[in-house]
């Protein structure tokens, strides 16, 4: 006859403490079987929740024993301290930079938070950089300023500018090529839908393409030297919407509660005027353009390109 073990209510922290104590008793590591034998009153779900919490907070490590089995061991706090042996000021600066995550932090803010002199901060930053604990990254938001972050972090898009920037320069030609190719794909999609000769509603639905479809098309073209994400392509598609070249529709995604963005090319309702189609219509220095001046129609490269179309 099977004996049911009575489940006792337990606080998460209490169970975590018991596992920590068990690790102290077994410095070579413990496994799931040992935990179950020592604490049979707790079910599998309770034990897994407690172990995951200890792993996520960095209090224990998940390792492989010499026999290949998974074991849990107490984490050595000294072994994981990258600034072990440093003075208190260096530890403070390191922690400030660590808290900034991959968005980084300016030296001015480091000074403010650490309450240290500029000479002290500069010395500490150079020391941490020489140890490859931190790195300085130029931000597109301010070309003459650098932000500091941990050495092994990938800078946030707000710092690097993402795929549209190279060495802090906006890649306008690259963006224009992507803009043209995305629009070309949507036009081809619409033309293919029209050739099916089905009813207008089906043709309209068939002319839509998801941002994932456009991303796949651009990736297969191989025109980008950097890895583009679906979000990058959606940014380009948004520019087509602003230009009146396409429209977007959001539908429920199949199989889950998410949403899918669909795009289709459209023809503008009203054609733009001749002035707006020529470079002068959108030129920011139009009022300063005259013969003999720094900017003139005869020396305008945009006007030459437009006349050759």
Coordinates of C-alpha atoms in Angstrom, one line a residue:
X1 CA 0.0 0.0 0.0
X2 CA 1.5 3.3 -1.1
X3 CA 2.0 5.9 1.6
X4 CA 1.2 9.5 0.7
X5 CA 3.6 12.1 2.1
X6 CA 1.8 15.0 3.6
X7 CA 2.7 18.3 1.9
X8 CA 3.5 21.1 4.4
X9 CA 3.1 24.7 3.5
X10 CA 6.5 26.3 3.1
X11 CA 7.9 29.7 2.2
X12 CA 10.1 29.9 -0.9
X13 CA 12.9 31.5 1.1
X14 CA 12.7 28.7 3.7
X15 CA 13.2 26.0 1.1
X16 CA 16.0 28.0 -0.5
X17 CA 17.7 28.2 2.9
X18 CA 17.5 24.4 3.3
X19 CA 19.1 23.8 -0.1
X20 CA 21.9 26.3 0.8
X21 CA 22.5 24.5 4.1
X22 CA 22.6 21.2 2.2
X23 CA 25.2 22.6 -0.1
X24 CA 27.3 23.7 2.9
X25 CA 27.2 20.2 4.2
X26 CA 28.2 18.8 0.8
X27 CA 30.9 21.2 -0.6
X28 CA 31.5 18.8 -3.5
X29 CA 28.0 19.4 -4.8
X30 CA 24.5 18.0 -4.5
X31 CA 22.1 16.5 -7.0
X32 CA 18.3 16.3 -7.3
X33 CA 18.2 12.8 -5.7
X34 CA 20.0 14.1 -2.6
X35 CA 17.6 17.0 -2.3
X36 CA 14.6 14.8 -2.7
X37 CA 15.9 12.4 0.0
X38 CA 16.7 15.2 2.4
X39 CA 13.4 17.0 1.8
X40 CA 10.8 14.5 0.9
X41 CA 8.0 16.7 2.2
X42 CA 8.4 19.1 -0.8
X43 CA 7.1 18.2 -4.3
X44 CA 9.0 18.5 -7.5
X45 CA 7.5 21.9 -8.5
X46 CA 8.5 23.4 -5.1
X47 CA 12.1 22.1 -5.4
X48 CA 12.5 23.2 -9.1
X49 CA 11.2 26.7 -8.3
X50 CA 13.6 27.1 -5.4
X51 CA 16.6 25.8 -7.4
X52 CA 15.8 28.1 -10.4
X53 CA 15.6 31.1 -8.0
X54 CA 19.0 30.3 -6.4
X55 CA 20.5 29.9 -9.9
X56 CA 19.0 33.1 -11.2
X57 CA 20.2 35.1 -8.1
X58 CA 23.7 33.6 -8.5
X59 CA 23.8 31.9 -5.1
X60 CA 24.5 28.4 -6.6
X61 CA 26.1 27.0 -9.8
X62 CA 24.9 24.2 -12.1
X63 CA 27.9 22.0 -12.9
X64 CA 28.7 18.6 -14.3
X65 CA 30.4 16.1 -12.1
X66 CA 33.2 13.8 -13.2
X67 CA 30.6 11.1 -13.9
X68 CA 28.7 13.5 -16.2
X69 CA 25.8 14.1 -13.8
X70 CA 24.4 17.6 -13.0
X71 CA 25.1 18.9 -9.6
X72 CA 24.6 22.1 -7.6
X73 CA 27.4 23.8 -5.8
X74 CA 27.6 27.0 -3.8
X75 CA 29.0 29.8 -5.9
X76 CA 32.4 31.2 -4.7
X77 CA 31.8 35.0 -4.3
X78 CA 35.5 35.8 -4.6
X79 CA 35.8 33.9 -7.9
X80 CA 33.1 35.8 -9.6
X81 CA 34.2 39.3 -8.4
X82 CA 36.0 40.9 -11.4
X83 CA 37.4 43.7 -9.3
X84 CA 38.6 41.5 -6.5
X85 CA 41.5 43.2 -4.7
X86 CA 40.6 46.7 -6.0
X87 CA 40.1 49.6 -3.7
X88 CA 36.7 50.9 -2.7
X89 CA 36.6 53.8 -5.2
X90 CA 37.3 51.4 -8.1
X91 CA 34.6 49.1 -7.0
X92 CA 32.1 51.9 -6.8
X93 CA 32.9 53.1 -10.3
X94 CA 32.7 49.6 -11.7
X95 CA 29.3 49.0 -10.1
X96 CA 28.0 52.3 -11.5
X97 CA 29.1 51.3 -15.0
X98 CA 27.6 47.8 -14.5
X99 CA 24.3 49.3 -13.4
X100 CA 24.2 51.3 -16.7
X101 CA 24.0 48.0 -18.6
X102 CA 24.5 48.2 -22.4
X103 CA 23.3 51.8 -22.7
X104 CA 26.4 53.0 -21.0
X105 CA 27.1 56.0 -18.9
X106 CA 28.9 59.3 -19.5
X107 CA 31.9 60.3 -17.4
X108 CA 29.9 63.3 -16.1
X109 CA 27.3 61.0 -14.6
X110 CA 29.9 58.7 -13.2
X111 CA 31.5 61.7 -11.4
X112 CA 28.1 62.7 -10.1
X113 CA 27.1 59.3 -8.8
X114 CA 30.5 58.4 -7.3
X115 CA 31.2 61.9 -5.9
X116 CA 34.8 61.7 -7.1
X117 CA 37.1 64.2 -8.7
X118 CA 37.6 64.1 -12.5
X119 CA 41.3 63.1 -12.1
X120 CA 40.3 60.2 -9.9
X121 CA 37.6 59.0 -12.3
X122 CA 39.9 59.2 -15.3
X123 CA 42.6 57.2 -13.5
X124 CA 40.1 54.5 -12.4
X125 CA 38.5 54.3 -15.9
X126 CA 42.0 53.9 -17.5
X127 CA 42.8 51.1 -15.0
X128 CA 39.5 49.3 -15.6
X129 CA 40.0 49.6 -19.4
X130 CA 43.5 48.2 -19.2
X131 CA 42.1 45.2 -17.3
X132 CA 39.5 44.8 -20.1
X133 CA 36.7 45.1 -17.5
X134 CA 35.0 48.1 -19.3
X135 CA 35.2 49.8 -22.7
X136 CA 34.5 53.2 -24.1
X137 CA 31.9 53.5 -26.9
X138 CA 31.2 56.5 -29.1
X139 CA 27.5 57.4 -29.0
X140 CA 25.6 58.6 -32.1
X141 CA 23.7 61.0 -29.9
X142 CA 26.8 63.0 -29.1
X143 CA 29.8 62.4 -31.5
X144 CA 32.4 64.0 -29.1
X145 CA 31.3 62.0 -26.0
X146 CA 31.9 58.5 -25.0
X147 CA 29.9 56.2 -22.8
X148 CA 31.3 53.5 -20.7
X149 CA 29.9 49.9 -20.3
X150 CA 31.1 46.5 -19.3
X151 CA 33.7 45.0 -21.8
X152 CA 31.6 42.0 -22.8
X153 CA 28.4 43.8 -23.5
X154 CA 27.0 44.6 -26.9
X155 CA 26.1 48.3 -27.1
X156 CA 22.4 49.2 -27.3
X157 CA 21.0 50.4 -30.6
X158 CA 20.4 53.8 -29.1
X159 CA 24.2 54.1 -28.6
X160 CA 25.4 52.8 -32.0
X161 CA 22.4 53.8 -34.1
X162 CA 21.9 50.2 -35.2
X163 CA 22.2 49.1 -38.8
X164 CA 21.8 52.6 -40.2
X165 CA 25.1 54.0 -38.8
X166 CA 28.7 53.2 -39.5
X167 CA 31.4 54.9 -37.4
X168 CA 28.7 57.4 -36.3
X169 CA 27.8 58.3 -39.9
X170 CA 24.3 57.8 -41.1
X171 CA 24.3 55.4 -44.1
X172 CA 21.7 57.3 -46.2
X173 CA 22.6 55.5 -49.5
X174 CA 22.2 52.1 -47.7
X175 CA 18.8 53.1 -46.4
X176 CA 17.7 54.4 -49.8
X177 CA 18.7 51.0 -51.4
X178 CA 16.7 49.1 -48.8
X179 CA 13.8 51.5 -49.3
X180 CA 13.8 50.8 -53.0
X181 CA 14.2 47.0 -52.7
X182 CA 11.4 46.7 -50.1
X183 CA 9.1 48.7 -52.3
X184 CA 10.0 46.6 -55.3
X185 CA 9.1 43.4 -53.4
X186 CA 5.7 44.8 -52.4
X187 CA 5.0 45.9 -56.0
X188 CA 5.9 42.5 -57.3
X189 CA 3.6 40.9 -54.7
X190 CA 0.7 43.1 -55.8
X191 CA 1.3 42.4 -59.5
X192 CA 1.4 38.6 -58.8
X193 CA -1.9 38.9 -56.9
X194 CA -3.5 40.8 -59.9
X195 CA -2.4 38.0 -62.3
X196 CA -4.4 35.4 -60.4
X197 CA -7.6 36.8 -61.9
X198 CA -9.6 36.0 -58.8
X199 CA -12.1 38.3 -57.2
X200 CA -11.0 41.8 -56.1
X201 CA -11.1 41.0 -52.3
X202 CA -8.9 37.9 -52.8
X203 CA -6.5 40.0 -55.0
X204 CA -6.2 42.6 -52.3
X205 CA -5.6 40.1 -49.6
X206 CA -3.0 38.3 -51.8
X207 CA -1.1 41.6 -52.3
X208 CA -0.2 41.8 -48.6
X209 CA 3.2 40.6 -47.4
X210 CA 4.4 40.3 -43.8
X211 CA 7.5 42.1 -42.5
X212 CA 9.0 38.6 -42.0
X213 CA 8.5 37.9 -45.8
X214 CA 10.1 41.2 -46.7
X215 CA 13.0 40.5 -44.3
X216 CA 13.6 37.1 -45.9
X217 CA 13.6 38.7 -49.4
X218 CA 16.2 41.3 -48.3
X219 CA 18.3 38.8 -46.5
X220 CA 18.4 36.5 -49.6
X221 CA 19.5 39.5 -51.8
X222 CA 22.7 39.8 -49.8
X223 CA 22.8 43.6 -50.1
X224 CA 23.5 44.2 -46.4
X225 CA 26.9 43.7 -44.8
X226 CA 25.3 43.8 -41.4
X227 CA 22.7 41.4 -39.9
X228 CA 19.3 43.0 -40.2
X229 CA 16.4 42.2 -38.0
X230 CA 12.7 42.1 -38.7
X231 CA 12.4 45.3 -36.7
X232 CA 15.0 47.0 -39.0
X233 CA 12.9 46.1 -42.0
X234 CA 9.8 47.4 -40.3
X235 CA 11.6 50.7 -39.9
X236 CA 12.2 50.9 -43.6
X237 CA 8.6 49.9 -44.4
X238 CA 7.4 52.7 -42.1
X239 CA 9.3 55.2 -44.3
X240 CA 7.4 53.8 -47.3
X241 CA 4.1 54.4 -45.4
X242 CA 5.2 58.0 -44.7
X243 CA 6.0 58.4 -48.4
X244 CA 2.5 57.2 -49.3
X245 CA 3.9 54.1 -51.2
X246 CA 2.5 51.4 -49.0
X247 CA -0.1 50.8 -46.3
X248 CA 0.0 48.6 -43.2
X249 CA -2.6 46.2 -41.7
X250 CA -2.3 44.4 -38.4
X251 CA -3.9 41.0 -38.0
X252 CA -4.0 38.4 -35.3
X253 CA -1.2 35.9 -35.6
X254 CA -2.1 32.3 -36.1
X255 CA -1.7 30.0 -33.2
X256 CA -1.0 32.6 -30.5
X257 CA -2.3 35.8 -29.1
X258 CA 0.3 38.0 -30.9
X259 CA -0.1 40.2 -33.9
X260 CA 1.3 40.2 -37.5
X261 CA 2.1 43.3 -39.5
X262 CA 1.1 43.1 -43.1
X263 CA 2.2 45.6 -45.9
X264 CA 1.0 46.2 -49.4
X265 CA 2.0 48.7 -52.1
X266 CA -0.5 51.4 -53.0
X267 CA -0.7 54.1 -55.6
X268 CA -0.9 57.7 -54.4
X269 CA -4.3 59.2 -54.6
X270 CA -3.0 62.6 -55.7
X271 CA 0.2 63.0 -57.7
X272 CA 2.7 65.4 -56.2
X273 CA 3.3 68.7 -58.0
X274 CA 6.2 69.2 -60.4
X275 CA 8.0 71.5 -58.0
X276 CA 8.0 68.8 -55.2
X277 CA 9.2 66.1 -57.6
X278 CA 12.3 68.2 -58.4
X279 CA 15.2 68.6 -55.9
X280 CA 14.3 72.3 -55.2
X281 CA 11.0 71.3 -53.7
X282 CA 12.6 69.7 -50.6
X283 CA 15.9 71.5 -50.5
X284 CA 16.7 72.9 -47.0
X285 CA 18.9 75.7 -48.6
X286 CA 16.5 76.6 -51.4
X287 CA 16.3 80.3 -50.4
X288 CA 20.1 80.7 -50.4
X289 CA 20.5 79.1 -53.8
X290 CA 21.6 81.5 -56.5
X291 CA 24.2 81.9 -59.3
X292 CA 27.5 83.0 -57.9
X293 CA 26.7 81.9 -54.4
X294 CA 28.0 79.1 -52.3
X295 CA 25.0 77.0 -53.5
X296 CA 23.8 77.4 -57.0
X297 CA 21.6 75.5 -59.5
X298 CA 24.5 74.9 -61.9
X299 CA 26.7 73.3 -59.2
X300 CA 23.9 71.3 -57.5
X301 CA 24.7 67.6 -57.8
X302 CA 21.1 66.7 -57.0
X303 CA 19.8 68.8 -59.9
X304 CA 22.2 67.1 -62.3
X305 CA 21.1 63.7 -61.1
X306 CA 17.4 64.7 -61.5
X307 CA 17.9 66.0 -65.0
X308 CA 19.5 62.7 -66.1
X309 CA 16.4 60.7 -65.0

